[in-house]
mmCIF file of C-alpha atoms in Angstrom:
data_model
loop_
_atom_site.group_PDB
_atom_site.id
_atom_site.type_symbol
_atom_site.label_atom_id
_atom_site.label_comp_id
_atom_site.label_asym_id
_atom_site.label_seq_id
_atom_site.Cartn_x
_atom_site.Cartn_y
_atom_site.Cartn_z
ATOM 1 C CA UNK A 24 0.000 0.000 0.000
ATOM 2 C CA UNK A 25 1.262 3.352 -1.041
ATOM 3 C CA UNK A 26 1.440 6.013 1.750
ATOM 4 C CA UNK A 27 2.468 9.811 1.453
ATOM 5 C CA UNK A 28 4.112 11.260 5.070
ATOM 6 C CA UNK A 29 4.542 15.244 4.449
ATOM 7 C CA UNK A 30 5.954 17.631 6.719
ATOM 8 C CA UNK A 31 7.056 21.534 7.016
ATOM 9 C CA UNK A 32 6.993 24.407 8.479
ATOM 10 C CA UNK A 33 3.257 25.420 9.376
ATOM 11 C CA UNK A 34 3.552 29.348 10.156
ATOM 12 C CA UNK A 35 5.854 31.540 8.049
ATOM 13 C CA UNK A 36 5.744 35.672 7.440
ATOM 14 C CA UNK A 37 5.174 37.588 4.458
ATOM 15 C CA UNK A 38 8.251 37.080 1.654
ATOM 16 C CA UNK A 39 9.783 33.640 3.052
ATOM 17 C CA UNK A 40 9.767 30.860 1.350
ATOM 18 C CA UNK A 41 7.138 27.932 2.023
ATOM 19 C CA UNK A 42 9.263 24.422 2.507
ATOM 20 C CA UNK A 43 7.266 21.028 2.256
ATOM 21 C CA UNK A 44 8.479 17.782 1.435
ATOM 22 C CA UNK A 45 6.809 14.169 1.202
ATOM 23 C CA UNK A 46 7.796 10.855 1.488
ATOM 24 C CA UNK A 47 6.638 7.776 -0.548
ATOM 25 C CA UNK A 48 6.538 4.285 1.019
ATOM 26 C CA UNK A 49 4.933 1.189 0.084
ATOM 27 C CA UNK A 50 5.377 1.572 -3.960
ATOM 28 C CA UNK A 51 7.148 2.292 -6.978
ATOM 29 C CA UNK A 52 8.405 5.685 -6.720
ATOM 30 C CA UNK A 53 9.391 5.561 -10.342
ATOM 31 C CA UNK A 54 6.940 5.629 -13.327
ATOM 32 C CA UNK A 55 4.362 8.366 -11.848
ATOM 33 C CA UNK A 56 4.207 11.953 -11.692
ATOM 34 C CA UNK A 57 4.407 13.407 -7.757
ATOM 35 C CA UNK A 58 2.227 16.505 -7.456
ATOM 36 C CA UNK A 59 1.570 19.166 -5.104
ATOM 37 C CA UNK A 60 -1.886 20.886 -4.453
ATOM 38 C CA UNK A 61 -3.372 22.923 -2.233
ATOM 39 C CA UNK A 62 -6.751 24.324 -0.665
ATOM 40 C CA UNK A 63 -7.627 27.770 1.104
ATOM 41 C CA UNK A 64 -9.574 27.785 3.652
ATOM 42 C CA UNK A 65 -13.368 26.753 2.630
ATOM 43 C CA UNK A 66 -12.225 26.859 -1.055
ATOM 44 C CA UNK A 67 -11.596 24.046 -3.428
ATOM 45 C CA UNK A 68 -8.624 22.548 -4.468
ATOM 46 C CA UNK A 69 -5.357 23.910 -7.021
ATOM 47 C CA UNK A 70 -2.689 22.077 -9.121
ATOM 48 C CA UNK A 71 0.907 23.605 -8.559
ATOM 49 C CA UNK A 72 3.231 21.581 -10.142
ATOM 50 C CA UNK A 73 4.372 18.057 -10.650
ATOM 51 C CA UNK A 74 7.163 16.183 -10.972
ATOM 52 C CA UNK A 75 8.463 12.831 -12.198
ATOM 53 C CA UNK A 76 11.459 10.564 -11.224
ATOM 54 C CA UNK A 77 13.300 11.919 -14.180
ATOM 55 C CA UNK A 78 13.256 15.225 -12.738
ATOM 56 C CA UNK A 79 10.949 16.414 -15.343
ATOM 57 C CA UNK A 80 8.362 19.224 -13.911
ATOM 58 C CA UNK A 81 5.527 20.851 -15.021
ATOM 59 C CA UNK A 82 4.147 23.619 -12.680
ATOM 60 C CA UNK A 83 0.499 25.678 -12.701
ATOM 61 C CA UNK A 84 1.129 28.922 -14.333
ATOM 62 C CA UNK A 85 -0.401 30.904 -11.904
ATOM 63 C CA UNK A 86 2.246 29.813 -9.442
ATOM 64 C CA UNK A 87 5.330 29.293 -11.682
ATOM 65 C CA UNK A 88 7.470 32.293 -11.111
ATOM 66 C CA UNK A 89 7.742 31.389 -7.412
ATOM 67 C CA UNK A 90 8.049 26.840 -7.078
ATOM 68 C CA UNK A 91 10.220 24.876 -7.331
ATOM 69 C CA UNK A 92 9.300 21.017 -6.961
ATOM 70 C CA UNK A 93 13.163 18.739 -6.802
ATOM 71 C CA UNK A 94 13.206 14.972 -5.772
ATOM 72 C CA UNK A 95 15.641 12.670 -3.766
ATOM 73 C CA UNK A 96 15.366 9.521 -5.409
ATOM 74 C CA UNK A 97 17.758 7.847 -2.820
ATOM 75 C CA UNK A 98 15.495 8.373 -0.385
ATOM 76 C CA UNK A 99 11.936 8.431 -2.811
ATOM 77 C CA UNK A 100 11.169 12.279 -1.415
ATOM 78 C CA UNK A 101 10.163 15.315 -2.992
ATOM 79 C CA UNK A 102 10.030 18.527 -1.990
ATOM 80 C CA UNK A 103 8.156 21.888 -2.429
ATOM 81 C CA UNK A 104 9.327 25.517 -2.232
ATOM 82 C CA UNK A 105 7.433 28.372 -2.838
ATOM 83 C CA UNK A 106 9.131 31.802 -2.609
ATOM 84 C CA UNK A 107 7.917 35.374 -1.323
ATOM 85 C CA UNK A 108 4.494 33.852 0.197
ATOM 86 C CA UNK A 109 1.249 36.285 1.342
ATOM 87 C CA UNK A 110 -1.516 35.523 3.205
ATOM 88 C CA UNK A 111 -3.135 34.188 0.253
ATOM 89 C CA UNK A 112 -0.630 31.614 0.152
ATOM 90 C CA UNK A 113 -2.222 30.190 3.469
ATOM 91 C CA UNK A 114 -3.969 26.792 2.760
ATOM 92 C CA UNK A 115 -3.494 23.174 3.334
ATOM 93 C CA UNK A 116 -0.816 21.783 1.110
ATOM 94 C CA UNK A 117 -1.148 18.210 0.069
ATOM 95 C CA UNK A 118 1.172 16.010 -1.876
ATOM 96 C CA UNK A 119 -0.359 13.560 -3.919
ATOM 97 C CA UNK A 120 0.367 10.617 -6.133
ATOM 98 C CA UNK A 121 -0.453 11.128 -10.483
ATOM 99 C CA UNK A 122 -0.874 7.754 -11.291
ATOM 100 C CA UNK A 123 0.803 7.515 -14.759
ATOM 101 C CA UNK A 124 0.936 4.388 -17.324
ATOM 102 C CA UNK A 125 2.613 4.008 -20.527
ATOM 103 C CA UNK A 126 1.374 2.078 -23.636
ATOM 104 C CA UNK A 127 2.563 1.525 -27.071
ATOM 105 C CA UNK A 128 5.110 4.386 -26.921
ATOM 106 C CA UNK A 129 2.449 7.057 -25.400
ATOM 107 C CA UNK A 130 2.309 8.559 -21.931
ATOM 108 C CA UNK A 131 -0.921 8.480 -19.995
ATOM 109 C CA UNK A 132 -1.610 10.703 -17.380
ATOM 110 C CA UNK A 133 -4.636 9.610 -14.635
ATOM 111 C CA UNK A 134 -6.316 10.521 -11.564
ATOM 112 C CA UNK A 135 -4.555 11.490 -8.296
ATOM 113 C CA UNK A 136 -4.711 8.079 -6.329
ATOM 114 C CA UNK A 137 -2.686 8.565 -3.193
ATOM 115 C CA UNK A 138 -2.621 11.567 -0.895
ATOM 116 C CA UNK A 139 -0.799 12.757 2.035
ATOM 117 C CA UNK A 140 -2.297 13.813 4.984
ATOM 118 C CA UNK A 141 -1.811 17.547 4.370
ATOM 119 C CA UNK A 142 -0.024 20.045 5.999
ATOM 120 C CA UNK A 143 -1.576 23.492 7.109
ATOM 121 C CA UNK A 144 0.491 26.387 6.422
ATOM 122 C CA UNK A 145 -0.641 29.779 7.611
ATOM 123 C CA UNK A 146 1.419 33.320 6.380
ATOM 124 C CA UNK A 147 0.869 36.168 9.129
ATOM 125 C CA UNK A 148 2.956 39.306 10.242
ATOM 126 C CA UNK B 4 -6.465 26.094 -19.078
ATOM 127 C CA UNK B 5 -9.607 24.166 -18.919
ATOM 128 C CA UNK B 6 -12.090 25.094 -16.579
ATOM 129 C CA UNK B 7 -14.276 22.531 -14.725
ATOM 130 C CA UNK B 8 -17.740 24.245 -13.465
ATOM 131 C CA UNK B 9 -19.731 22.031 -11.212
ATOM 132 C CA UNK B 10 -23.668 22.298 -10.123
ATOM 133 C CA UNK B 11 -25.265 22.427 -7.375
ATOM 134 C CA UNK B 12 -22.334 24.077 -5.311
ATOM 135 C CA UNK B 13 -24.131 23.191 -2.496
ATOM 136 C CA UNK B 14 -27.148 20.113 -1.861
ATOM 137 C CA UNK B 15 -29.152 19.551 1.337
ATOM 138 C CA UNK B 16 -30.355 16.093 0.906
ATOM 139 C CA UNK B 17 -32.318 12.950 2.925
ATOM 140 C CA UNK B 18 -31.136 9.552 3.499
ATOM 141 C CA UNK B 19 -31.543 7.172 0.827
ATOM 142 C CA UNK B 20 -32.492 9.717 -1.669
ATOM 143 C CA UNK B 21 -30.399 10.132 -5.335
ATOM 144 C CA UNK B 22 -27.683 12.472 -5.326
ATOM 145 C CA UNK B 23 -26.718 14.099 -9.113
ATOM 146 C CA UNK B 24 -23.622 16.250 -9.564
ATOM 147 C CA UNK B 25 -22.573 17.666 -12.603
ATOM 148 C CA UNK B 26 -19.360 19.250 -13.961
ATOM 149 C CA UNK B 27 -19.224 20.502 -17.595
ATOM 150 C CA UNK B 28 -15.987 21.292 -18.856
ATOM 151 C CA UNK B 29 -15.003 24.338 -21.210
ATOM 152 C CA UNK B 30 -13.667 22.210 -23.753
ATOM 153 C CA UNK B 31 -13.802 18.418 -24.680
ATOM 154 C CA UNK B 32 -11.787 16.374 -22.764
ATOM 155 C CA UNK B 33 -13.128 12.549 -23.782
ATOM 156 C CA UNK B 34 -13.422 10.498 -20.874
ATOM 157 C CA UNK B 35 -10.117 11.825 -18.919
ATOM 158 C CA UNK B 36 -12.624 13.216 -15.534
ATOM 159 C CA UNK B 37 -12.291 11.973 -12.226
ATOM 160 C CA UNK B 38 -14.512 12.262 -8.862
ATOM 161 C CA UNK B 39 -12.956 12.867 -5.440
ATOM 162 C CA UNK B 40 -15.023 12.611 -2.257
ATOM 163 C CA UNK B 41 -13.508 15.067 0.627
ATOM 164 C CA UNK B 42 -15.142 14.628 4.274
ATOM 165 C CA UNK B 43 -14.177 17.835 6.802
ATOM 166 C CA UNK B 44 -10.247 17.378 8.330
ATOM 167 C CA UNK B 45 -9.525 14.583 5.670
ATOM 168 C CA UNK B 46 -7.500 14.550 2.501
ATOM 169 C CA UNK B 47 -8.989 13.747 -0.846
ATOM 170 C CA UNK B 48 -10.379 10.317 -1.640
ATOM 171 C CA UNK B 49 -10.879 9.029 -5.412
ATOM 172 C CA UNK B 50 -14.167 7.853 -6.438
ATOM 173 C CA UNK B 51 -14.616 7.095 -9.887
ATOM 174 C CA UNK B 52 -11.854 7.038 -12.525
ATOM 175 C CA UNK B 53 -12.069 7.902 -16.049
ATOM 176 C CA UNK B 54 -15.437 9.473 -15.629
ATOM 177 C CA UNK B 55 -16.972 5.858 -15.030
ATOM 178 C CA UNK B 56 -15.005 3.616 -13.788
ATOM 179 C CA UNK B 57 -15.359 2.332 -10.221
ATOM 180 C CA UNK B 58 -12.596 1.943 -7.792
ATOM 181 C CA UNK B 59 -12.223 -1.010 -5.407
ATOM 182 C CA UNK B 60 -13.190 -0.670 -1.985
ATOM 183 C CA UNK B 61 -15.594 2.551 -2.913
ATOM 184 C CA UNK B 62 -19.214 1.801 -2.381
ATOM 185 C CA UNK B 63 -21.032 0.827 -5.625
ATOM 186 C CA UNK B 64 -23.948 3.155 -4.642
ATOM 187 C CA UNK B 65 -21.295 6.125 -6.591
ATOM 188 C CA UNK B 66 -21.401 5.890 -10.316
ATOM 189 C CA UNK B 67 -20.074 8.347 -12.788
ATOM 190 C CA UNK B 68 -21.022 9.043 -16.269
ATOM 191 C CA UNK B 69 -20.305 11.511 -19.504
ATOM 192 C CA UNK B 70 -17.586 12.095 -21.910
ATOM 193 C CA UNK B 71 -16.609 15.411 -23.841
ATOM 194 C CA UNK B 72 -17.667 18.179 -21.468
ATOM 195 C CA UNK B 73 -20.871 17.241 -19.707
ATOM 196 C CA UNK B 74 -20.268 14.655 -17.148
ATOM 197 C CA UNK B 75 -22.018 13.145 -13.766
ATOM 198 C CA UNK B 76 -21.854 11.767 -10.151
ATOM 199 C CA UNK B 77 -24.628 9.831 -9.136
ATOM 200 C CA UNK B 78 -24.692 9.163 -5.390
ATOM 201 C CA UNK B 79 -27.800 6.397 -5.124
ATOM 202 C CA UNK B 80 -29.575 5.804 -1.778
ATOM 203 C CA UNK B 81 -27.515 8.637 0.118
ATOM 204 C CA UNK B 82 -26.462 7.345 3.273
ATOM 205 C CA UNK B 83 -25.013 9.873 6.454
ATOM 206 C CA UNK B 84 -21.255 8.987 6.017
ATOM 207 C CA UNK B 85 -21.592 10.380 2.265
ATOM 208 C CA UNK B 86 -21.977 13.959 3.745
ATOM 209 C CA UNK B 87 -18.616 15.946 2.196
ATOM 210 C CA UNK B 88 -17.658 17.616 -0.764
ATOM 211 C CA UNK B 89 -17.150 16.004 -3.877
ATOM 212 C CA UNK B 90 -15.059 17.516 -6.569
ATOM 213 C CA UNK B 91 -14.097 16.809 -10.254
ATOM 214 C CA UNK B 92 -10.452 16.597 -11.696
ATOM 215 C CA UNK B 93 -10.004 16.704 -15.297
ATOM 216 C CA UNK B 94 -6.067 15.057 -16.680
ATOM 217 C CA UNK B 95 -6.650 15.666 -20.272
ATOM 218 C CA UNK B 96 -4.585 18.522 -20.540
ATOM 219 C CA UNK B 97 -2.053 20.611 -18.337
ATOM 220 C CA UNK B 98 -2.538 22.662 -15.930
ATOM 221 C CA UNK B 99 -4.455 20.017 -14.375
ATOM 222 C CA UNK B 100 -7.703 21.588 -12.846
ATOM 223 C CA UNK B 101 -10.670 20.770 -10.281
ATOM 224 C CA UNK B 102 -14.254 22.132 -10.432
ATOM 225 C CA UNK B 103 -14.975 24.323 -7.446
ATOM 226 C CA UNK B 104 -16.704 21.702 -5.617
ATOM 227 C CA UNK B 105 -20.760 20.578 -4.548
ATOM 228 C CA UNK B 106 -20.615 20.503 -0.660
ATOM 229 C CA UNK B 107 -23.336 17.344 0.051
ATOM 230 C CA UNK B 108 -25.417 17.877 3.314
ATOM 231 C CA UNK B 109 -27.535 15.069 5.269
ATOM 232 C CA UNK B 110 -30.725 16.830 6.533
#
């Protein structure tokens, strides 16, 4: 069974930078895309980037002057950082699994099948 | 970027009655929609895959169905541990996106 164990810094100030990273146990770490998404308070949920065990990223536009998403493959983590964060930054982050499967040459990208537990992060002076 | 609008955004239902979501897409995306089920303080859950496909261990009371830009969660015979929100996920092309959300409420 695959499990995702986040963890980071929950409280920050205006202009640092937001640091998460997740842990993958229990599965292939390889052969998927890793994502990152959030959720404001009472609001619904948004994409901000991805990454795969190649290194390969793709991020939300909205967001993609300030992440970066990087992976340890040594130990099957990878990590968020999100620069010069404002209160509307605050929201649960979750990091979440994009199940991914390849046939005849082509790359198919799926639902989000595995989630972490979240992590609340809150930006106030 | 492909926005997902789902309907109600909000339903106050009864035990055992139907449940109907929708989320219409602004452009075609075949089949590539998937339903999440998010009770308060938990993360995500997936429902149905590829807009109607089940997934093991979910009740078979959810069902999904569409393709192109009009799709639908059916919820049949509502019971009290379906209260949450339920949102829609399209992967057909990036930025990946969600639909807002319908918050489901027993009465």
């Amino acid at each position: 069974q695959v499990q995702l164990q986040q963890w980071g810094a929950g409280l920050l100030k205006p202009s640092e930078t937001l640091s998460l990273t997740c842990a993958v146990s229990g599965g292939s770490f390889s052969g998927h895309y890793w994502s990152w998404i959030r959720q404001a308070p009472g609001k619904g949920l948004e994409w901000i980037g991805e990454i795969n065990q190649s290194g390969s990223t793709n991020y939300n536009p909205s967001l993609k002057s300030r992440v970066t998403i990087s992976l340890d493959t040594s130990k099957n983590q990878f990590s968020l950082r999100l620069n010069s964060v404002t209160a509307a930054d605050t929201a649960i982050y979750y990091c979440a699994r994009g199940y991914t499967y390849y046939y005849d040459s082509e790359t198919y990208r799926c639902n989000f099948d595995y989630w972490g537990q979240g992590t609340l992060v809150t930006v106030s002076s | 970027e492909i926005v997902l609008t789902q309907s109600p955004e909000f339903q106050s239902v009864t035990p055992k009655e139907k449940v109907t979501i929708t989320c219409r897409a602004s452009q075609s995306i075949g089949s590539n929609l998937h339903w999440y089920q998010q009770k308060p303080d938990q993360s995500p859950k997936l429902l149905i895959k590829y807009a109607s496909q089940s997934i093991s261990g979910v009740p078979s009371r959810f069902s999904g169905s569409g393709s192109g830009t009009d799709f639908t969660l059916t919820i049949n015979s509502l019971e009290a541990e379906d209260a949450a929100a339920y949102y829609c996920h399209q992967s057909s092309s990036l930025p990946w996106t969600f639909g807002q959300g319908t918050k489901v409420e027993i009465k």
